[in-house]
Amino acid sequence: MPSQPFRARHVLAALVVACAFTSGLAHAMDAEQGIEQALNAALQDKRGITLYVNGQAISGAVTRIEPGRWVELRNQQHGRILVRLDRIDGIAAP
């Protein structure tokens, strides 16, 4: 049977892991909200934006946003580009 200090260390370690996990989720939600805010600003200002998706850069003008789902872009090469919001790694906006 484990000693009391050994058991307390396990409980403390479990609490630290749980706090780190929930903190990570909060930061992920903040990042997703920040991405959506930047996309909305680009849509309103009619400015170009560069999305970084899985190591690729996709540049274009935001034409439509489905909140929480996807963004539609267009550029000189393609008339319509759909990108899922959960796939976006980063954004560069002027």
GROMACS .gro file of C-alpha atoms in nm:
model
   94
    1MET     CA    1   0.000   0.000   0.000
    2PRO     CA    2   0.148   0.339  -0.099
    3SER     CA    3   0.250   0.582   0.169
    4GLN     CA    4   0.056   0.903   0.231
    5PRO     CA    5   0.320   1.142   0.081
    6PHE     CA    6   0.348   0.920  -0.230
    7ARG     CA    7  -0.030   0.930  -0.281
    8ALA     CA    8  -0.037   1.308  -0.224
    9ARG     CA    9   0.227   1.353  -0.494
   10HIS     CA   10   0.013   1.159  -0.741
   11VAL     CA   11  -0.292   1.370  -0.660
   12LEU     CA   12  -0.089   1.689  -0.698
   13ALA     CA   13   0.055   1.570  -1.031
   14ALA     CA   14  -0.295   1.487  -1.157
   15LEU     CA   15  -0.417   1.835  -1.059
   16VAL     CA   16  -0.124   2.000  -1.238
   17VAL     CA   17  -0.193   1.799  -1.555
   18ALA     CA   18  -0.565   1.884  -1.538
   19CYS     CA   19  -0.491   2.256  -1.494
   20ALA     CA   20  -0.244   2.253  -1.785
   21PHE     CA   21  -0.498   2.078  -2.007
   22THR     CA   22  -0.779   2.324  -1.932
   23SER     CA   23  -0.537   2.615  -1.971
   24GLY     CA   24  -0.435   2.482  -2.313
   25LEU     CA   25  -0.799   2.460  -2.417
   26ALA     CA   26  -0.858   2.820  -2.309
   27HIS     CA   27  -0.560   2.938  -2.513
   28ALA     CA   28  -0.680   2.739  -2.814
   29MET     CA   29  -1.020   2.906  -2.791
   30ASP     CA   30  -0.849   3.247  -2.765
   31ALA     CA   31  -0.645   3.168  -3.077
   32GLU     CA   32  -0.954   3.061  -3.271
   33GLN     CA   33  -1.136   3.378  -3.167
   34GLY     CA   34  -0.835   3.587  -3.268
   35ILE     CA   35  -0.826   3.420  -3.609
   36GLU     CA   36  -1.196   3.485  -3.663
   37GLN     CA   37  -1.155   3.849  -3.555
   38ALA     CA   38  -0.867   3.899  -3.800
   39LEU     CA   39  -1.071   3.739  -4.079
   40ASN     CA   40  -1.372   3.960  -4.001
   41ALA     CA   41  -1.149   4.270  -4.004
   42ALA     CA   42  -1.008   4.168  -4.343
   43LEU     CA   43  -1.362   4.112  -4.474
   44GLN     CA   44  -1.484   4.452  -4.351
   45ASP     CA   45  -1.175   4.643  -4.470
   46LYS     CA   46  -1.165   4.456  -4.804
   47ARG     CA   47  -0.794   4.387  -4.753
   48GLY     CA   48  -0.585   4.090  -4.854
   49ILE     CA   49  -0.474   3.833  -4.601
   50THR     CA   50  -0.235   3.537  -4.595
   51LEU     CA   51  -0.343   3.216  -4.423
   52TYR     CA   52  -0.089   2.957  -4.313
   53VAL     CA   53  -0.241   2.612  -4.343
   54ASN     CA   54  -0.036   2.297  -4.281
   55GLY     CA   55   0.288   2.463  -4.389
   56GLN     CA   56   0.139   2.629  -4.698
   57ALA     CA   57   0.069   2.999  -4.750
   58ILE     CA   58  -0.265   3.090  -4.909
   59SER     CA   59  -0.314   3.456  -4.999
   60GLY     CA   60  -0.638   3.618  -5.102
   61ALA     CA   61  -0.925   3.848  -5.019
   62VAL     CA   62  -1.185   3.728  -4.769
   63THR     CA   63  -1.526   3.710  -4.937
   64ARG     CA   64  -1.731   3.519  -4.681
   65ILE     CA   65  -1.702   3.367  -4.333
   66GLU     CA   66  -1.912   3.091  -4.181
   67PRO     CA   67  -1.840   3.144  -3.808
   68GLY     CA   68  -1.676   2.844  -3.646
   69ARG     CA   69  -1.663   2.649  -3.974
   70TRP     CA   70  -1.483   2.797  -4.276
   71VAL     CA   71  -1.366   3.105  -4.462
   72GLU     CA   72  -1.396   3.173  -4.834
   73LEU     CA   73  -1.118   3.358  -5.015
   74ARG     CA   74  -1.051   3.458  -5.374
   75ASN     CA   75  -0.735   3.561  -5.551
   76GLN     CA   76  -0.606   3.613  -5.906
   77GLN     CA   77  -0.547   3.242  -5.963
   78HIS     CA   78  -0.862   3.099  -5.808
   79GLY     CA   79  -1.212   3.240  -5.796
   80ARG     CA   80  -1.308   3.050  -5.480
   81ILE     CA   81  -1.094   2.902  -5.202
   82LEU     CA   82  -1.255   2.742  -4.895
   83VAL     CA   83  -1.045   2.685  -4.583
   84ARG     CA   84  -1.170   2.521  -4.264
   85LEU     CA   85  -1.104   2.746  -3.964
   86ASP     CA   86  -0.971   2.460  -3.751
   87ARG     CA   87  -0.696   2.398  -4.012
   88ILE     CA   88  -0.554   2.752  -4.000
   89ASP     CA   89  -0.216   2.767  -3.823
   90GLY     CA   90  -0.163   3.141  -3.855
   91ILE     CA   91  -0.260   3.462  -4.031
   92ALA     CA   92  -0.062   3.753  -4.174
   93ALA     CA   93  -0.264   4.068  -4.233
   94PRO     CA   94  -0.134   4.413  -4.332
   0.00000   0.00000   0.00000
